[in-house]
GROMACS .gro file of C-alpha atoms in nm:
model
  507
    1MET     CA    1   0.038   0.974   4.045
    2ILE     CA    2   0.108   1.089   3.687
    3ALA     CA    3   0.101   0.732   3.559
    4LEU     CA    4  -0.232   0.674   3.733
    5LEU     CA    5  -0.375   0.993   3.584
    6LEU     CA    6  -0.250   0.915   3.234
    7PHE     CA    7  -0.357   0.551   3.213
    8GLY     CA    8  -0.661   0.597   3.435
    9SER     CA    9  -0.806   0.871   3.214
   10PHE     CA   10  -0.724   0.666   2.902
   11PHE     CA   11  -0.919   0.361   3.022
   12LEU     CA   12  -1.196   0.587   3.154
   13PHE     CA   13  -1.241   0.739   2.809
   14LEU     CA   14  -1.239   0.390   2.655
   15GLY     CA   15  -1.506   0.283   2.904
   16LEU     CA   16  -1.719   0.580   2.798
   17GLY     CA   17  -1.713   0.449   2.442
   18ILE     CA   18  -1.470   0.706   2.302
   19PRO     CA   19  -1.263   0.566   2.011
   20VAL     CA   20  -0.909   0.458   2.100
   21ALA     CA   21  -0.738   0.733   1.898
   22PHE     CA   22  -0.935   1.012   2.066
   23ALA     CA   23  -0.895   0.848   2.408
   24LEU     CA   24  -0.517   0.852   2.361
   25GLY     CA   25  -0.509   1.218   2.266
   26LEU     CA   26  -0.753   1.333   2.534
   27SER     CA   27  -0.577   1.146   2.815
   28ALA     CA   28  -0.241   1.293   2.708
   29VAL     CA   29  -0.385   1.645   2.702
   30VAL     CA   30  -0.557   1.600   3.040
   31THR     CA   31  -0.229   1.483   3.195
   32LEU     CA   32  -0.027   1.771   3.043
   33VAL     CA   33  -0.276   2.035   3.156
   34THR     CA   34  -0.307   1.888   3.505
   35THR     CA   35   0.068   1.867   3.564
   36ASP     CA   36   0.202   2.171   3.376
   37GLY     CA   37  -0.093   2.402   3.307
   38VAL     CA   38  -0.276   2.514   2.995
   39GLN     CA   39   0.028   2.696   2.853
   40VAL     CA   40   0.195   2.361   2.780
   41LEU     CA   41  -0.062   2.278   2.511
   42ASP     CA   42   0.155   2.445   2.249
   43VAL     CA   43   0.363   2.126   2.260
   44VAL     CA   44   0.076   1.923   2.112
   45PRO     CA   45   0.118   2.022   1.744
   46SER     CA   46   0.499   2.027   1.775
   47VAL     CA   47   0.486   1.658   1.879
   48MET     CA   48   0.207   1.531   1.655
   49PHE     CA   49   0.304   1.675   1.318
   50PRO     CA   50   0.673   1.571   1.313
   51SER     CA   51   0.573   1.218   1.411
   52MET     CA   52   0.324   1.196   1.124
   53SER     CA   53   0.566   1.346   0.869
   54SER     CA   54   0.848   1.100   0.935
   55GLY     CA   55   1.013   0.993   0.612
   56THR     CA   56   1.018   0.629   0.723
   57LEU     CA   57   0.641   0.628   0.768
   58LEU     CA   58   0.601   0.730   0.404
   59ALA     CA   59   0.618   0.358   0.325
   60ILE     CA   60   0.276   0.309   0.488
   61PRO     CA   61   0.056   0.493   0.231
   62PHE     CA   62   0.242   0.321  -0.052
   63PHE     CA   63   0.190  -0.028   0.091
   64ILE     CA   64  -0.174   0.056   0.164
   65LEU     CA   65  -0.225   0.168  -0.196
   66ALA     CA   66  -0.059  -0.146  -0.332
   67GLY     CA   67  -0.277  -0.367  -0.111
   68ILE     CA   68  -0.601  -0.192  -0.211
   69VAL     CA   69  -0.513  -0.205  -0.581
   70MET     CA   70  -0.449  -0.578  -0.556
   71GLN     CA   71  -0.782  -0.625  -0.377
   72TYR     CA   72  -0.953  -0.473  -0.680
   73THR     CA   73  -0.771  -0.694  -0.931
   74GLY     CA   74  -0.900  -1.037  -0.826
   75ILE     CA   75  -0.564  -1.159  -0.697
   76SER     CA   76  -0.729  -1.324  -0.396
   77GLN     CA   77  -0.944  -1.543  -0.624
   78ARG     CA   78  -0.637  -1.648  -0.821
   79LEU     CA   79  -0.447  -1.734  -0.503
   80VAL     CA   80  -0.739  -1.942  -0.379
   81ASP     CA   81  -0.773  -2.122  -0.713
   82LEU     CA   82  -0.404  -2.213  -0.713
   83ALA     CA   83  -0.404  -2.331  -0.351
   84PHE     CA   84  -0.723  -2.530  -0.407
   85LEU     CA   85  -0.581  -2.713  -0.707
   86ILE     CA   86  -0.276  -2.816  -0.504
   87PHE     CA   87  -0.432  -2.893  -0.166
   88GLY     CA   88  -0.806  -2.923  -0.230
   89ARG     CA   89  -0.807  -3.302  -0.267
   90LEU     CA   90  -0.688  -3.353   0.093
   91ARG     CA   91  -0.939  -3.431   0.369
   92HIS     CA   92  -0.868  -3.097   0.540
   93GLY     CA   93  -0.766  -2.939   0.214
   94LEU     CA   94  -1.002  -2.644   0.231
   95ALA     CA   95  -0.865  -2.542   0.572
   96ALA     CA   96  -0.515  -2.559   0.424
   97VAL     CA   97  -0.632  -2.354   0.125
   98THR     CA   98  -0.770  -2.088   0.362
   99ILE     CA   99  -0.449  -2.060   0.564
  100ILE     CA  100  -0.214  -2.065   0.264
  101SER     CA  101  -0.423  -1.807   0.079
  102ALA     CA  102  -0.422  -1.585   0.389
  103PHE     CA  103  -0.045  -1.621   0.422
  104PHE     CA  104   0.024  -1.512   0.065
  105PHE     CA  105  -0.233  -1.233   0.065
  106SER     CA  106  -0.079  -1.111   0.392
  107ALA     CA  107   0.246  -1.075   0.199
  108ILE     CA  108   0.061  -0.843  -0.038
  109SER     CA  109  -0.167  -0.637   0.187
  110GLY     CA  110   0.032  -0.600   0.512
  111SER     CA  111  -0.300  -0.573   0.695
  112GLY     CA  112  -0.505  -0.824   0.897
  113PRO     CA  113  -0.857  -0.692   0.826
  114ALA     CA  114  -0.774  -0.646   0.456
  115THR     CA  115  -0.666  -1.010   0.435
  116VAL     CA  116  -0.989  -1.127   0.602
  117ALA     CA  117  -1.197  -0.915   0.366
  118ALA     CA  118  -1.014  -1.040   0.057
  119ILE     CA  119  -1.029  -1.414   0.120
  120GLY     CA  120  -1.335  -1.429   0.346
  121ALA     CA  121  -1.588  -1.356   0.072
  122ILE     CA  122  -1.452  -1.652  -0.123
  123LEU     CA  123  -1.372  -1.907   0.145
  124ILE     CA  124  -1.626  -1.865   0.427
  125PRO     CA  125  -1.917  -1.991   0.209
  126ALA     CA  126  -1.692  -2.270   0.074
  127LEU     CA  127  -1.601  -2.385   0.425
  128VAL     CA  128  -1.967  -2.388   0.530
  129ARG     CA  129  -2.062  -2.589   0.221
  130ASN     CA  130  -1.799  -2.844   0.302
  131GLY     CA  131  -1.909  -2.931   0.650
  132TYR     CA  132  -1.771  -2.658   0.876
  133GLN     CA  133  -2.004  -2.477   1.113
  134LYS     CA  134  -2.030  -2.111   1.025
  135LYS     CA  135  -1.872  -2.003   1.355
  136HIS     CA  136  -1.565  -2.216   1.284
  137ALA     CA  137  -1.547  -2.106   0.920
  138VAL     CA  138  -1.547  -1.738   1.018
  139SER     CA  139  -1.306  -1.805   1.307
  140LEU     CA  140  -1.057  -1.983   1.079
  141VAL     CA  141  -1.056  -1.694   0.831
  142ALA     CA  142  -1.037  -1.431   1.109
  143ALA     CA  143  -0.746  -1.609   1.279
  144SER     CA  144  -0.561  -1.667   0.951
  145GLY     CA  145  -0.598  -1.300   0.864
  146SER     CA  146  -0.397  -1.205   1.172
  147MET     CA  147  -0.084  -1.310   0.983
  148GLY     CA  148  -0.131  -0.988   0.785
  149ILE     CA  149   0.070  -0.786   1.038
  150VAL     CA  150   0.341  -1.051   1.086
  151VAL     CA  151   0.422  -1.166   0.732
  152PRO     CA  152   0.622  -0.896   0.547
  153PRO     CA  153   0.559  -0.631   0.433
  154SER     CA  154   0.403  -0.538   0.766
  155ILE     CA  155   0.280  -0.191   0.862
  156ALA     CA  156   0.315  -0.293   1.228
  157PHE     CA  157   0.687  -0.364   1.183
  158ILE     CA  158   0.737  -0.022   1.025
  159ILE     CA  159   0.571   0.145   1.325
  160PHE     CA  160   0.776  -0.062   1.571
  161ALA     CA  161   1.104   0.030   1.400
  162VAL     CA  162   1.016   0.401   1.412
  163VAL     CA  163   0.899   0.408   1.775
  164ALA     CA  164   1.171   0.180   1.915
  165ALA     CA  165   1.459   0.349   1.732
  166GLU     CA  166   1.552   0.563   2.035
  167PHE     CA  167   1.602   0.252   2.252
  168GLY     CA  168   1.818   0.042   2.022
  169LYS     CA  169   1.924  -0.016   1.664
  170ILE     CA  170   1.669  -0.205   1.458
  171SER     CA  171   1.598  -0.186   1.083
  172ILE     CA  172   1.269  -0.237   0.904
  173SER     CA  173   1.446  -0.473   0.665
  174ARG     CA  174   1.556  -0.701   0.949
  175LEU     CA  175   1.207  -0.701   1.103
  176PHE     CA  176   1.051  -0.786   0.767
  177ILE     CA  177   1.271  -1.092   0.716
  178ALA     CA  178   1.237  -1.186   1.085
  179GLY     CA  179   0.859  -1.213   1.044
  180ILE     CA  180   0.869  -1.492   0.784
  181VAL     CA  181   0.944  -1.792   1.010
  182PRO     CA  182   0.704  -1.677   1.289
  183GLY     CA  183   0.439  -1.630   1.020
  184ILE     CA  184   0.491  -1.990   0.904
  185ILE     CA  185   0.468  -2.113   1.265
  186MET     CA  186   0.138  -1.926   1.307
  187ALA     CA  187   0.007  -2.085   0.986
  188VAL     CA  188   0.097  -2.433   1.112
  189ALA     CA  189  -0.069  -2.358   1.447
  190PHE     CA  190  -0.393  -2.253   1.277
  191PHE     CA  191  -0.393  -2.567   1.062
  192ILE     CA  192  -0.345  -2.786   1.371
  193ALA     CA  193  -0.640  -2.607   1.533
  194ALA     CA  194  -0.850  -2.670   1.221
  195LEU     CA  195  -0.782  -3.045   1.252
  196PHE     CA  196  -0.965  -3.049   1.586
  197VAL     CA  197  -1.260  -2.839   1.474
  198PRO     CA  198  -1.578  -3.054   1.457
  199ARG     CA  199  -1.754  -3.065   1.124
  200VAL     CA  200  -2.124  -3.096   1.058
  201ARG     CA  201  -2.058  -3.377   0.816
  202GLU     CA  202  -1.758  -3.569   0.690
  203LEU     CA  203  -1.724  -3.567   0.315
  204ALA     CA  204  -1.537  -3.824   0.109
  205GLY     CA  205  -1.446  -3.550  -0.136
  206LEU     CA  206  -1.517  -3.187  -0.206
  207PRO     CA  207  -1.818  -3.124  -0.431
  208VAL     CA  208  -1.716  -2.992  -0.768
  209ARG     CA  209  -1.936  -2.826  -1.023
  210THR     CA  210  -1.963  -3.042  -1.335
  211LYS     CA  211  -1.905  -2.892  -1.674
  212PRO     CA  212  -2.220  -2.718  -1.799
  213ASP     CA  213  -2.417  -2.908  -2.060
  214ALA     CA  214  -2.464  -2.786  -2.411
  215GLU     CA  215  -2.764  -2.576  -2.316
  216ALA     CA  216  -2.597  -2.406  -2.020
  217VAL     CA  217  -2.407  -2.088  -2.081
  218THR     CA  218  -2.081  -2.018  -1.902
  219GLY     CA  219  -2.068  -1.691  -1.714
  220SER     CA  220  -1.946  -1.397  -1.917
  221THR     CA  221  -1.594  -1.279  -1.857
  222SER     CA  222  -1.568  -1.058  -1.553
  223THR     CA  223  -1.304  -0.905  -1.337
  224GLY     CA  224  -1.336  -1.194  -1.092
  225THR     CA  225  -1.250  -1.465  -1.346
  226SER     CA  226  -1.093  -1.771  -1.189
  227ALA     CA  227  -0.857  -2.034  -1.326
  228SER     CA  228  -1.132  -2.218  -1.512
  229GLY     CA  229  -1.303  -1.907  -1.643
  230SER     CA  230  -1.593  -1.888  -1.398
  231ALA     CA  231  -1.681  -1.559  -1.239
  232GLY     CA  232  -1.514  -1.527  -0.901
  233ALA     CA  233  -1.549  -1.317  -0.595
  234ASP     CA  234  -1.465  -0.960  -0.538
  235SER     CA  235  -1.130  -0.952  -0.367
  236ALA     CA  236  -1.230  -0.639  -0.183
  237GLY     CA  237  -1.489  -0.835   0.007
  238ASN     CA  238  -1.795  -0.855  -0.221
  239GLY     CA  239  -1.859  -1.199  -0.355
  240GLY     CA  240  -2.072  -1.324  -0.639
  241SER     CA  241  -2.423  -1.439  -0.564
  242GLY     CA  242  -2.329  -1.806  -0.588
  243ASP     CA  243  -2.541  -2.093  -0.721
  244SER     CA  244  -2.911  -2.081  -0.788
  245ALA     CA  245  -3.154  -2.333  -0.935
  246ALA     CA  246  -3.038  -2.514  -1.248
  247GLY     CA  247  -3.052  -2.299  -1.555
  248SER     CA  248  -3.148  -1.985  -1.365
  249LYS     CA  249  -2.975  -1.657  -1.439
  250THR     CA  250  -2.741  -1.536  -1.166
  251GLN     CA  251  -2.594  -1.191  -1.111
  252LEU     CA  252  -2.225  -1.211  -1.028
  253LEU     CA  253  -2.052  -0.913  -0.873
  254THR     CA  254  -1.711  -0.851  -1.020
  255ALA     CA  255  -1.416  -0.696  -0.842
  256ASN     CA  256  -1.513  -0.355  -0.975
  257GLY     CA  257  -1.870  -0.387  -0.854
  258LYS     CA  258  -2.006  -0.442  -1.206
  259ALA     CA  259  -2.266  -0.709  -1.272
  260ALA     CA  260  -2.212  -0.994  -1.516
  261SER     CA  261  -2.490  -1.228  -1.618
  262ALA     CA  262  -2.431  -1.602  -1.600
  263ASN     CA  263  -2.632  -1.921  -1.619
  264SER     CA  264  -2.563  -2.169  -1.344
  265GLY     CA  265  -2.531  -2.529  -1.447
  266SER     CA  266  -2.581  -2.684  -1.106
  267THR     CA  267  -2.837  -2.701  -0.834
  268GLY     CA  268  -2.773  -2.529  -0.505
  269SER     CA  269  -2.878  -2.249  -0.282
  270SER     CA  270  -2.755  -1.896  -0.297
  271VAL     CA  271  -2.460  -1.844  -0.065
  272GLY     CA  272  -2.371  -1.485  -0.142
  273ALA     CA  273  -2.010  -1.541  -0.247
  274ALA     CA  274  -1.795  -1.736  -0.489
  275ASP     CA  275  -1.694  -2.089  -0.396
  276PRO     CA  276  -1.357  -2.220  -0.515
  277THR     CA  277  -1.500  -2.571  -0.529
  278ALA     CA  278  -1.736  -2.440  -0.798
  279THR     CA  279  -1.460  -2.292  -1.013
  280VAL     CA  280  -1.177  -2.543  -1.011
  281ASN     CA  281  -1.144  -2.919  -0.988
  282PRO     CA  282  -0.929  -3.045  -0.697
  283GLU     CA  283  -0.834  -3.342  -0.912
  284GLY     CA  284  -0.703  -3.107  -1.181
  285GLY     CA  285  -0.390  -3.224  -1.355
  286PHE     CA  286  -0.050  -3.065  -1.395
  287GLY     CA  287  -0.169  -2.851  -1.685
  288GLU     CA  288  -0.452  -2.694  -1.487
  289ILE     CA  289  -0.222  -2.628  -1.192
  290MET     CA  290   0.031  -2.458  -1.420
  291THR     CA  291  -0.245  -2.247  -1.575
  292ALA     CA  292  -0.356  -2.132  -1.229
  293LEU     CA  293   0.005  -2.065  -1.133
  294VAL     CA  294   0.064  -1.849  -1.440
  295LYS     CA  295  -0.246  -1.645  -1.359
  296ALA     CA  296  -0.135  -1.600  -0.997
  297ILE     CA  297   0.228  -1.514  -1.072
  298PRO     CA  298   0.181  -1.136  -1.127
  299GLY     CA  299   0.031  -1.105  -0.779
  300LEU     CA  300   0.278  -1.343  -0.616
  301LEU     CA  301   0.566  -1.137  -0.754
  302ILE     CA  302   0.477  -0.838  -0.534
  303PRO     CA  303   0.633  -0.974  -0.212
  304VAL     CA  304   0.926  -1.108  -0.418
  305ILE     CA  305   0.989  -0.762  -0.566
  306ILE     CA  306   0.952  -0.591  -0.227
  307LEU     CA  307   1.175  -0.824  -0.026
  308GLY     CA  308   1.419  -0.895  -0.309
  309GLY     CA  309   1.464  -0.525  -0.377
  310ILE     CA  310   1.518  -0.440  -0.011
  311TYR     CA  311   1.762  -0.720   0.065
  312GLY     CA  312   1.937  -0.683  -0.268
  313GLY     CA  313   2.013  -0.322  -0.182
  314VAL     CA  314   1.816  -0.193  -0.482
  315PHE     CA  315   1.585   0.027  -0.275
  316THR     CA  316   1.485   0.115   0.080
  317PRO     CA  317   1.161  -0.008   0.244
  318THR     CA  318   0.999   0.328   0.167
  319GLU     CA  319   1.105   0.309  -0.197
  320ALA     CA  320   0.986  -0.053  -0.201
  321GLY     CA  321   0.637   0.069  -0.111
  322ALA     CA  322   0.640   0.310  -0.404
  323VAL     CA  323   0.765   0.039  -0.641
  324ALA     CA  324   0.496  -0.201  -0.514
  325SER     CA  325   0.224   0.060  -0.574
  326VAL     CA  326   0.334   0.129  -0.931
  327TYR     CA  327   0.372  -0.242  -1.005
  328ALA     CA  328   0.025  -0.316  -0.861
  329LEU     CA  329  -0.128  -0.045  -1.080
  330ILE     CA  330   0.047  -0.183  -1.390
  331VAL     CA  331  -0.071  -0.537  -1.311
  332GLY     CA  332  -0.428  -0.424  -1.244
  333VAL     CA  333  -0.462  -0.208  -1.555
  334PHE     CA  334  -0.246  -0.379  -1.818
  335VAL     CA  335  -0.196  -0.744  -1.709
  336TYR     CA  336  -0.518  -0.852  -1.539
  337ARG     CA  337  -0.711  -0.568  -1.705
  338GLU     CA  338  -0.959  -0.566  -1.418
  339LEU     CA  339  -0.883  -0.216  -1.298
  340THR     CA  340  -1.008   0.064  -1.522
  341TRP     CA  341  -0.918   0.430  -1.518
  342LYS     CA  342  -1.270   0.502  -1.393
  343ASP     CA  343  -1.192   0.300  -1.080
  344MET     CA  344  -0.885   0.509  -0.996
  345PRO     CA  345  -1.063   0.784  -0.796
  346LYS     CA  346  -1.227   0.519  -0.577
  347VAL     CA  347  -0.899   0.333  -0.525
  348PHE     CA  348  -0.704   0.649  -0.434
  349LEU     CA  349  -0.985   0.776  -0.210
  350GLU     CA  350  -0.998   0.447  -0.020
  351SER     CA  351  -0.621   0.436   0.025
  352GLY     CA  352  -0.618   0.803   0.127
  353VAL     CA  353  -0.881   0.750   0.394
  354SER     CA  354  -0.700   0.442   0.529
  355THR     CA  355  -0.372   0.633   0.541
  356ALA     CA  356  -0.534   0.931   0.715
  357VAL     CA  357  -0.680   0.707   0.985
  358ILE     CA  358  -0.343   0.543   1.053
  359MET     CA  359  -0.155   0.875   1.053
  360PHE     CA  360  -0.403   1.031   1.296
  361ILE     CA  361  -0.352   0.736   1.530
  362VAL     CA  362   0.025   0.780   1.492
  363GLY     CA  363  -0.005   1.149   1.581
  364VAL     CA  364  -0.214   1.115   1.897
  365ALA     CA  365  -0.031   0.800   2.006
  366SER     CA  366   0.303   0.978   1.972
  367LEU     CA  367   0.167   1.252   2.199
  368PHE     CA  368   0.073   0.988   2.455
  369SER     CA  369   0.420   0.834   2.421
  370TYR     CA  370   0.576   1.179   2.465
  371VAL     CA  371   0.394   1.225   2.797
  372ILE     CA  372   0.510   0.880   2.913
  373THR     CA  373   0.872   0.971   2.838
  374VAL     CA  374   0.884   1.337   2.948
  375GLU     CA  375   0.699   1.280   3.274
  376GLY     CA  376   0.930   0.992   3.363
  377VAL     CA  377   0.649   0.735   3.369
  378ALA     CA  378   0.850   0.480   3.169
  379ASP     CA  379   1.157   0.508   3.392
  380ARG     CA  380   0.958   0.466   3.712
  381ILE     CA  381   0.771   0.162   3.583
  382SER     CA  382   1.092   0.005   3.452
  383THR     CA  383   1.268   0.059   3.785
  384ALA     CA  384   0.973  -0.084   3.978
  385VAL     CA  385   0.951  -0.397   3.761
  386LEU     CA  386   1.324  -0.469   3.770
  387GLY     CA  387   1.316  -0.410   4.146
  388VAL     CA  388   1.071  -0.696   4.185
  389THR     CA  389   1.248  -0.946   3.957
  390ASP     CA  390   1.515  -0.949   3.690
  391ASN     CA  391   1.428  -1.300   3.572
  392LYS     CA  392   1.394  -1.273   3.195
  393TYR     CA  393   1.146  -1.558   3.164
  394LEU     CA  394   0.912  -1.426   3.432
  395ILE     CA  395   0.922  -1.079   3.282
  396LEU     CA  396   0.847  -1.218   2.933
  397ALA     CA  397   0.553  -1.415   3.076
  398ALA     CA  398   0.414  -1.108   3.253
  399ILE     CA  399   0.450  -0.888   2.943
  400THR     CA  400   0.287  -1.157   2.729
  401ILE     CA  401  -0.019  -1.156   2.954
  402ILE     CA  402  -0.033  -0.776   2.951
  403LEU     CA  403  -0.008  -0.753   2.571
  404LEU     CA  404  -0.265  -1.027   2.513
  405ILE     CA  405  -0.512  -0.835   2.730
  406VAL     CA  406  -0.427  -0.498   2.574
  407GLY     CA  407  -0.443  -0.641   2.222
  408ALA     CA  408  -0.802  -0.747   2.282
  409PHE     CA  409  -0.897  -0.380   2.326
  410VAL     CA  410  -0.639  -0.167   2.142
  411ASP     CA  411  -0.503  -0.182   1.785
  412ALA     CA  412  -0.137  -0.263   1.725
  413ILE     CA  413  -0.029   0.088   1.627
  414SER     CA  414  -0.175   0.247   1.940
  415ALA     CA  415  -0.038  -0.034   2.158
  416PHE     CA  416   0.313   0.018   2.021
  417TYR     CA  417   0.312   0.386   2.112
  418LEU     CA  418   0.159   0.303   2.450
  419PHE     CA  419   0.397   0.030   2.559
  420ILE     CA  420   0.722   0.047   2.363
  421PRO     CA  421   0.858   0.332   2.582
  422ILE     CA  422   0.774   0.124   2.889
  423LEU     CA  423   0.846  -0.235   2.787
  424VAL     CA  424   1.143  -0.212   2.552
  425PRO     CA  425   1.383  -0.070   2.815
  426ILE     CA  426   1.276  -0.344   3.056
  427LEU     CA  427   1.330  -0.619   2.798
  428ILE     CA  428   1.664  -0.480   2.686
  429GLY     CA  429   1.764  -0.462   3.052
  430VAL     CA  430   1.714  -0.838   3.094
  431GLY     CA  431   1.897  -0.927   2.773
  432VAL     CA  432   1.626  -0.963   2.507
  433ASP     CA  433   1.742  -0.849   2.162
  434MET     CA  434   1.551  -0.590   1.959
  435THR     CA  435   1.451  -0.831   1.681
  436THR     CA  436   1.290  -1.074   1.923
  437ILE     CA  437   1.114  -0.785   2.099
  438GLY     CA  438   0.969  -0.655   1.773
  439VAL     CA  439   0.844  -0.993   1.654
  440PHE     CA  440   0.725  -1.101   1.999
  441MET     CA  441   0.520  -0.782   2.051
  442THR     CA  442   0.378  -0.792   1.697
  443VAL     CA  443   0.264  -1.156   1.725
  444ASN     CA  444   0.104  -1.073   2.061
  445LEU     CA  445  -0.094  -0.791   1.905
  446ALA     CA  446  -0.175  -1.001   1.597
  447ILE     CA  447  -0.354  -1.245   1.827
  448GLY     CA  448  -0.549  -0.946   1.957
  449LEU     CA  449  -0.697  -0.903   1.609
  450PHE     CA  450  -0.915  -1.211   1.663
  451THR     CA  451  -0.955  -1.192   2.041
  452PRO     CA  452  -1.291  -1.070   2.174
  453PRO     CA  453  -1.432  -0.826   2.260
  454VAL     CA  454  -1.273  -0.582   2.014
  455GLY     CA  455  -1.081  -0.807   1.773
  456LEU     CA  456  -1.126  -0.629   1.440
  457ASN     CA  457  -1.083  -0.944   1.230
  458LEU     CA  458  -1.379  -1.101   1.412
  459TYR     CA  459  -1.605  -0.810   1.314
  460VAL     CA  460  -1.490  -0.817   0.952
  461GLY     CA  461  -1.531  -1.196   0.928
  462ALA     CA  462  -1.870  -1.196   1.099
  463GLY     CA  463  -1.992  -0.925   0.863
  464ILE     CA  464  -1.879  -1.117   0.555
  465GLY     CA  465  -2.015  -1.449   0.683
  466LYS     CA  466  -2.340  -1.291   0.802
  467ALA     CA  467  -2.287  -1.448   1.145
  468LYS     CA  468  -2.358  -1.311   1.492
  469LEU     CA  469  -2.046  -1.196   1.673
  470GLU     CA  470  -2.127  -1.395   1.986
  471GLU     CA  471  -2.160  -1.709   1.773
  472VAL     CA  472  -1.819  -1.648   1.614
  473VAL     CA  473  -1.661  -1.586   1.956
  474ARG     CA  474  -1.768  -1.937   2.063
  475GLY     CA  475  -1.580  -2.084   1.768
  476ILE     CA  476  -1.252  -1.897   1.811
  477LEU     CA  477  -1.116  -2.089   2.113
  478PRO     CA  478  -0.921  -2.367   1.927
  479PHE     CA  479  -0.743  -2.110   1.711
  480LEU     CA  480  -0.671  -1.885   2.008
  481VAL     CA  481  -0.516  -2.170   2.209
  482CYS     CA  482  -0.291  -2.284   1.922
  483ALA     CA  483  -0.190  -1.923   1.849
  484ILE     CA  484  -0.082  -1.873   2.210
  485VAL     CA  485   0.128  -2.191   2.193
  486ALA     CA  486   0.295  -2.054   1.879
  487LEU     CA  487   0.347  -1.720   2.058
  488LEU     CA  488   0.524  -1.892   2.349
  489LEU     CA  489   0.760  -2.069   2.109
  490ILE     CA  490   0.839  -1.740   1.933
  491THR     CA  491   0.885  -1.562   2.267
  492TYR     CA  492   1.114  -1.812   2.438
  493ILE     CA  493   1.316  -1.929   2.136
  494PRO     CA  494   1.486  -1.615   1.997
  495ALA     CA  495   1.639  -1.815   1.711
  496ILE     CA  496   1.294  -1.838   1.551
  497SER     CA  497   1.306  -1.463   1.486
  498ASN     CA  498   1.681  -1.420   1.439
  499TRP     CA  499   1.784  -1.727   1.239
  500LEU     CA  500   1.674  -1.615   0.891
  501PRO     CA  501   1.794  -1.251   0.919
  502ASP     CA  502   2.129  -1.374   1.050
  503LEU     CA  503   2.153  -1.633   0.772
  504LEU     CA  504   2.092  -1.365   0.509
  505GLY     CA  505   2.316  -1.115   0.683
  506VAL     CA  506   2.039  -0.858   0.727
  507GLY     CA  507   2.131  -0.610   1.002
   0.00000   0.00000   0.00000
């Protein structure tokens, strides 16, 4: 009865259009008042505030700040330029560029939507120009962005480690390293899906902007400068205005939102964002590749510093977040010189708002989780499930279906607080280790980021690509199918998650 009241009221509030965070809190309060009376409400602040003030969760605002700073410094354009020089000459090179760029930016941002916003403004127009239908271009970027919560550093892994700590020993460090191989498998799955995506036209090679003639003027230096010196896209999601008629003056938006005047040397239509095929040559030689690599190195060092510091015993995951934030600020201000002191209030405000949203979700979700535990809901469900079957493979299949459905409606943080108290004891009871549980649940919920109707990556990608959501939904199926195949491999082969942490001796 209590379980029906708790979950029934939650889904009722969702059906009424109430945001997930408020639905969680309201359903928990309704259940508490109904079962124990109004006097029990004094437990609400005593549960919410300690959960939000956990020292382990302090890593979250630091990683958010580091990710936002790097979005403002043009690192996404540099990653795209480097990937394009290496893979752009291949027939499906631009799809590979998209996935590889998403993988590396995921290792910087730790967020799916942030990854989509950073690379989408650059690559969605490029994919459309090179023969992909807009629905498939947006779908590829939205799906690739889901790696943001699997590839370390991952905010989702931090939340899982905190919530699941009472059920078994698991460290954030082990989860971080465990996410690398599954992240690679997801990347391969998305590339395979891209191979089967129909294209409007087959091109013998990617179009490349020719060098401007003597009368054309190269765009003035801006904060979005790419490997060849052309103005690039805003890594925070605002691209340049693209090509216009030959010789016409174009306004390019830089990463700081400032306008830089440039004369285009080629003919084309305005696409609303920078195109990597217009800034670098896929046939570029070793020298050009090395130049792009040097420019991308400061950004690529962030995941190296984070993971190397953690696994080298230099600092904890929380301290790693602080180090990453300081390093990102130094790179943005003194190395790339694309982040000015005037931009700081905007950067800190944006990171503060993002942190506040996550912490509020943590607070209300922990209250919901508290009700599940105190009222014995988790124990009763666990007993009922294990009474029906104790077959590990059937239970994993059933939980996979449940999480895929839930992930299409609820964000990963809320879903962890909802289902970890229920599912983790069941999975431990049938012999699944904590590392596999953490990775398996996270990949499930990562797929939810691009699963309709509420997949956040789809909304971000559709907004950037100026596409209708229903059109994008029709293009997501190949990526969804391949992602589920990858999920099944990760779920049923525990070595995929455990091999690398065991090899490195990370406990």
